[in-house]
Amino acid sequence: MQTGVLRAFRATAASWWRHRELRRTGQTALAQQLERQTVLRDLGYLKQAATVLNAHVICGDGGTFLHLGWTTVSSSAPIERFPLAALAVARGTPFIDIRPVTDVIAFANLPRVARDGSFDPDLSGAGRPVSLTTYIEMVEALGARIAKDPRPRQST
């Protein structure tokens, strides 16, 4: 395990207002226990981000979302203030920045990313699941920026 990742998770857990308040009131052991649980949970999420098919991070004006199949971890903060998502992207998880997208109606009508990588081509409409690469092509057409693009590179 990289010490930088562990250090970032520990610092984030220690900065939580509840953990700080526990320390302030002398409940240091409980604060440390909760911080350890938080770090272990975040390490699990980071491992899932590397292994789950179609895992990706989306950042928009409403916050940042780390989609891990059937699990979603979110923050109302931008990715710059959400260490778990930033670390997942740094380790290779695809990142979709929808902050430049201006057509929110078109974005809202996009299909969802298939959670497990499978999708039914017979379904149609906004609720139909599509592959992550298809979704990336759709949001990119609306102006989104993509980092750690999982699509194969096209040589011309």
mmCIF file of C-alpha atoms in Angstrom:
data_model
loop_
_atom_site.group_PDB
_atom_site.id
_atom_site.type_symbol
_atom_site.label_atom_id
_atom_site.label_comp_id
_atom_site.label_asym_id
_atom_site.label_seq_id
_atom_site.Cartn_x
_atom_site.Cartn_y
_atom_site.Cartn_z
ATOM 1 C CA MET A 1 0.000 0.000 0.000
ATOM 2 C CA GLN A 2 1.340 3.400 -0.890
ATOM 3 C CA THR A 3 1.943 5.513 2.184
ATOM 4 C CA GLY A 4 0.669 8.645 0.396
ATOM 5 C CA VAL A 5 -2.763 7.062 -0.093
ATOM 6 C CA LEU A 6 -2.925 5.963 3.530
ATOM 7 C CA ARG A 7 -1.756 9.373 4.721
ATOM 8 C CA ALA A 8 -4.446 11.136 2.645
ATOM 9 C CA PHE A 9 -7.194 8.868 3.993
ATOM 10 C CA ARG A 10 -6.004 9.294 7.591
ATOM 11 C CA ALA A 11 -5.872 13.076 7.262
ATOM 12 C CA THR A 12 -9.371 13.148 5.760
ATOM 13 C CA ALA A 13 -10.799 10.941 8.515
ATOM 14 C CA ALA A 14 -9.104 12.985 11.264
ATOM 15 C CA SER A 15 -10.504 16.221 9.822
ATOM 16 C CA TRP A 16 -14.140 15.134 10.092
ATOM 17 C CA TRP A 17 -16.003 17.367 12.531
ATOM 18 C CA ARG A 18 -17.327 14.405 14.547
ATOM 19 C CA HIS A 19 -13.873 12.912 15.010
ATOM 20 C CA ARG A 20 -12.444 16.315 15.982
ATOM 21 C CA GLU A 21 -15.274 16.791 18.501
ATOM 22 C CA LEU A 22 -14.632 13.361 20.030
ATOM 23 C CA ARG A 23 -10.969 14.236 20.462
ATOM 24 C CA ARG A 24 -11.868 17.615 21.970
ATOM 25 C CA THR A 25 -14.132 15.959 24.555
ATOM 26 C CA GLY A 26 -11.461 13.409 25.516
ATOM 27 C CA GLN A 27 -12.879 10.423 23.632
ATOM 28 C CA THR A 28 -9.663 9.838 21.721
ATOM 29 C CA ALA A 29 -9.966 6.038 21.588
ATOM 30 C CA LEU A 30 -13.411 6.232 19.977
ATOM 31 C CA ALA A 31 -12.197 8.870 17.516
ATOM 32 C CA GLN A 32 -9.247 6.655 16.532
ATOM 33 C CA GLN A 33 -11.518 3.613 16.131
ATOM 34 C CA LEU A 34 -13.909 5.537 13.869
ATOM 35 C CA GLU A 35 -10.998 6.922 11.858
ATOM 36 C CA ARG A 36 -9.605 3.409 11.331
ATOM 37 C CA GLN A 37 -13.029 2.212 10.147
ATOM 38 C CA THR A 38 -13.246 5.165 7.767
ATOM 39 C CA VAL A 39 -9.780 4.511 6.337
ATOM 40 C CA LEU A 40 -10.524 0.801 5.832
ATOM 41 C CA ARG A 41 -13.844 1.633 4.142
ATOM 42 C CA ASP A 42 -12.159 4.126 1.801
ATOM 43 C CA LEU A 43 -9.405 1.624 0.977
ATOM 44 C CA GLY A 44 -12.145 -0.853 0.038
ATOM 45 C CA TYR A 45 -13.757 1.738 -2.234
ATOM 46 C CA LEU A 46 -10.392 2.475 -3.841
ATOM 47 C CA LYS A 47 -9.854 -1.250 -4.467
ATOM 48 C CA GLN A 48 -13.334 -1.493 -6.031
ATOM 49 C CA ALA A 49 -12.589 1.484 -8.281
ATOM 50 C CA ALA A 50 -9.660 -0.462 -9.699
ATOM 51 C CA THR A 51 -11.520 -3.743 -10.174
ATOM 52 C CA VAL A 52 -15.213 -3.054 -10.868
ATOM 53 C CA LEU A 53 -16.197 -3.016 -14.534
ATOM 54 C CA ASN A 54 -17.591 0.398 -15.542
ATOM 55 C CA ALA A 55 -16.343 2.158 -12.381
ATOM 56 C CA HIS A 56 -15.989 5.884 -13.049
ATOM 57 C CA VAL A 57 -15.934 9.311 -11.413
ATOM 58 C CA ILE A 58 -18.282 12.116 -12.498
ATOM 59 C CA CYS A 59 -17.827 15.703 -11.340
ATOM 60 C CA GLY A 60 -20.416 18.408 -11.938
ATOM 61 C CA ASP A 61 -21.774 21.508 -10.268
ATOM 62 C CA GLY A 62 -23.737 19.312 -7.846
ATOM 63 C CA GLY A 63 -20.643 17.516 -6.558
ATOM 64 C CA THR A 64 -18.503 14.497 -7.284
ATOM 65 C CA PHE A 65 -19.712 10.916 -7.606
ATOM 66 C CA LEU A 66 -17.629 7.745 -7.593
ATOM 67 C CA HIS A 67 -19.734 5.065 -9.299
ATOM 68 C CA LEU A 68 -18.700 1.531 -8.337
ATOM 69 C CA GLY A 69 -21.294 -0.694 -9.946
ATOM 70 C CA TRP A 70 -24.086 -1.040 -7.383
ATOM 71 C CA THR A 71 -22.374 1.371 -4.958
ATOM 72 C CA THR A 72 -22.052 5.129 -5.355
ATOM 73 C CA VAL A 73 -19.918 7.305 -3.096
ATOM 74 C CA SER A 74 -20.585 11.033 -3.346
ATOM 75 C CA SER A 75 -19.589 14.411 -2.010
ATOM 76 C CA SER A 76 -21.073 17.825 -2.618
ATOM 77 C CA ALA A 77 -17.510 19.049 -3.107
ATOM 78 C CA PRO A 78 -15.626 19.228 -6.399
ATOM 79 C CA ILE A 79 -13.117 16.478 -7.095
ATOM 80 C CA GLU A 80 -10.301 18.737 -5.888
ATOM 81 C CA ARG A 81 -11.758 18.448 -2.350
ATOM 82 C CA PHE A 82 -12.787 14.764 -2.475
ATOM 83 C CA PRO A 83 -9.569 12.766 -1.872
ATOM 84 C CA LEU A 84 -11.135 9.343 -2.461
ATOM 85 C CA ALA A 85 -12.311 10.294 -5.966
ATOM 86 C CA ALA A 86 -9.081 12.150 -6.765
ATOM 87 C CA LEU A 87 -7.010 9.113 -5.723
ATOM 88 C CA ALA A 88 -9.231 6.768 -7.747
ATOM 89 C CA VAL A 89 -8.677 8.908 -10.853
ATOM 90 C CA ALA A 90 -4.950 9.150 -10.159
ATOM 91 C CA ARG A 91 -4.867 5.344 -10.060
ATOM 92 C CA GLY A 92 -6.630 4.994 -13.431
ATOM 93 C CA THR A 93 -10.400 5.218 -12.875
ATOM 94 C CA PRO A 94 -12.070 7.082 -15.782
ATOM 95 C CA PHE A 95 -13.056 10.671 -14.942
ATOM 96 C CA ILE A 96 -15.935 12.533 -16.588
ATOM 97 C CA ASP A 97 -16.010 16.270 -15.895
ATOM 98 C CA ILE A 98 -19.495 17.501 -16.766
ATOM 99 C CA ARG A 99 -18.962 21.043 -15.435
ATOM 100 C CA PRO A 100 -18.578 22.397 -19.011
ATOM 101 C CA VAL A 101 -21.897 20.823 -20.131
ATOM 102 C CA THR A 102 -24.497 23.566 -20.677
ATOM 103 C CA ASP A 103 -27.415 21.524 -22.038
ATOM 104 C CA VAL A 104 -28.688 20.045 -18.781
ATOM 105 C CA ILE A 105 -31.870 18.695 -20.387
ATOM 106 C CA ALA A 106 -29.894 16.644 -22.908
ATOM 107 C CA PHE A 107 -27.589 15.458 -20.117
ATOM 108 C CA ALA A 108 -30.550 14.451 -17.922
ATOM 109 C CA ASN A 109 -31.996 12.421 -20.806
ATOM 110 C CA LEU A 110 -28.831 10.366 -21.298
ATOM 111 C CA PRO A 111 -29.054 6.656 -20.520
ATOM 112 C CA ARG A 112 -27.344 5.333 -17.417
ATOM 113 C CA VAL A 113 -24.114 3.344 -17.347
ATOM 114 C CA ALA A 114 -24.697 -0.388 -16.945
ATOM 115 C CA ARG A 115 -23.721 -1.343 -13.405
ATOM 116 C CA ASP A 116 -22.299 -4.763 -14.153
ATOM 117 C CA GLY A 117 -21.108 -4.234 -17.703
ATOM 118 C CA SER A 118 -24.052 -6.037 -19.284
ATOM 119 C CA PHE A 119 -26.822 -4.255 -21.106
ATOM 120 C CA ASP A 120 -30.000 -5.148 -22.948
ATOM 121 C CA PRO A 121 -30.058 -3.705 -26.481
ATOM 122 C CA ASP A 122 -33.871 -4.105 -26.565
ATOM 123 C CA LEU A 123 -34.387 -1.449 -23.876
ATOM 124 C CA SER A 124 -34.687 2.166 -24.979
ATOM 125 C CA GLY A 125 -35.063 5.601 -23.405
ATOM 126 C CA ALA A 126 -33.236 7.490 -20.676
ATOM 127 C CA GLY A 127 -33.373 4.557 -18.238
ATOM 128 C CA ARG A 128 -31.705 2.077 -20.549
ATOM 129 C CA PRO A 129 -28.222 0.981 -19.558
ATOM 130 C CA VAL A 130 -25.277 1.489 -21.908
ATOM 131 C CA SER A 131 -21.608 0.635 -21.688
ATOM 132 C CA LEU A 132 -19.247 3.142 -20.108
ATOM 133 C CA THR A 133 -17.540 3.809 -23.438
ATOM 134 C CA THR A 134 -20.881 4.559 -25.123
ATOM 135 C CA TYR A 135 -21.821 6.873 -22.258
ATOM 136 C CA ILE A 136 -18.481 8.680 -22.534
ATOM 137 C CA GLU A 137 -19.079 9.270 -26.254
ATOM 138 C CA MET A 138 -22.513 10.725 -25.454
ATOM 139 C CA VAL A 139 -21.366 13.110 -22.700
ATOM 140 C CA GLU A 140 -18.309 14.121 -24.708
ATOM 141 C CA ALA A 141 -20.650 15.216 -27.509
ATOM 142 C CA LEU A 142 -22.339 17.504 -24.951
ATOM 143 C CA GLY A 143 -19.009 19.112 -24.039
ATOM 144 C CA ALA A 144 -17.792 17.029 -21.098
ATOM 145 C CA ARG A 145 -14.065 16.565 -20.547
ATOM 146 C CA ILE A 146 -12.714 13.034 -20.166
ATOM 147 C CA ALA A 147 -9.590 11.940 -18.293
ATOM 148 C CA LYS A 148 -8.262 8.385 -18.028
ATOM 149 C CA ASP A 149 -10.344 7.499 -21.072
ATOM 150 C CA PRO A 150 -10.966 3.715 -21.228
ATOM 151 C CA ARG A 151 -11.750 3.751 -24.959
ATOM 152 C CA PRO A 152 -9.126 2.269 -27.269
ATOM 153 C CA ARG A 153 -6.997 4.899 -28.930
ATOM 154 C CA GLN A 154 -7.796 5.567 -32.570
ATOM 155 C CA SER A 155 -4.777 6.109 -34.790
ATOM 156 C CA THR A 156 -5.333 8.100 -37.958
#
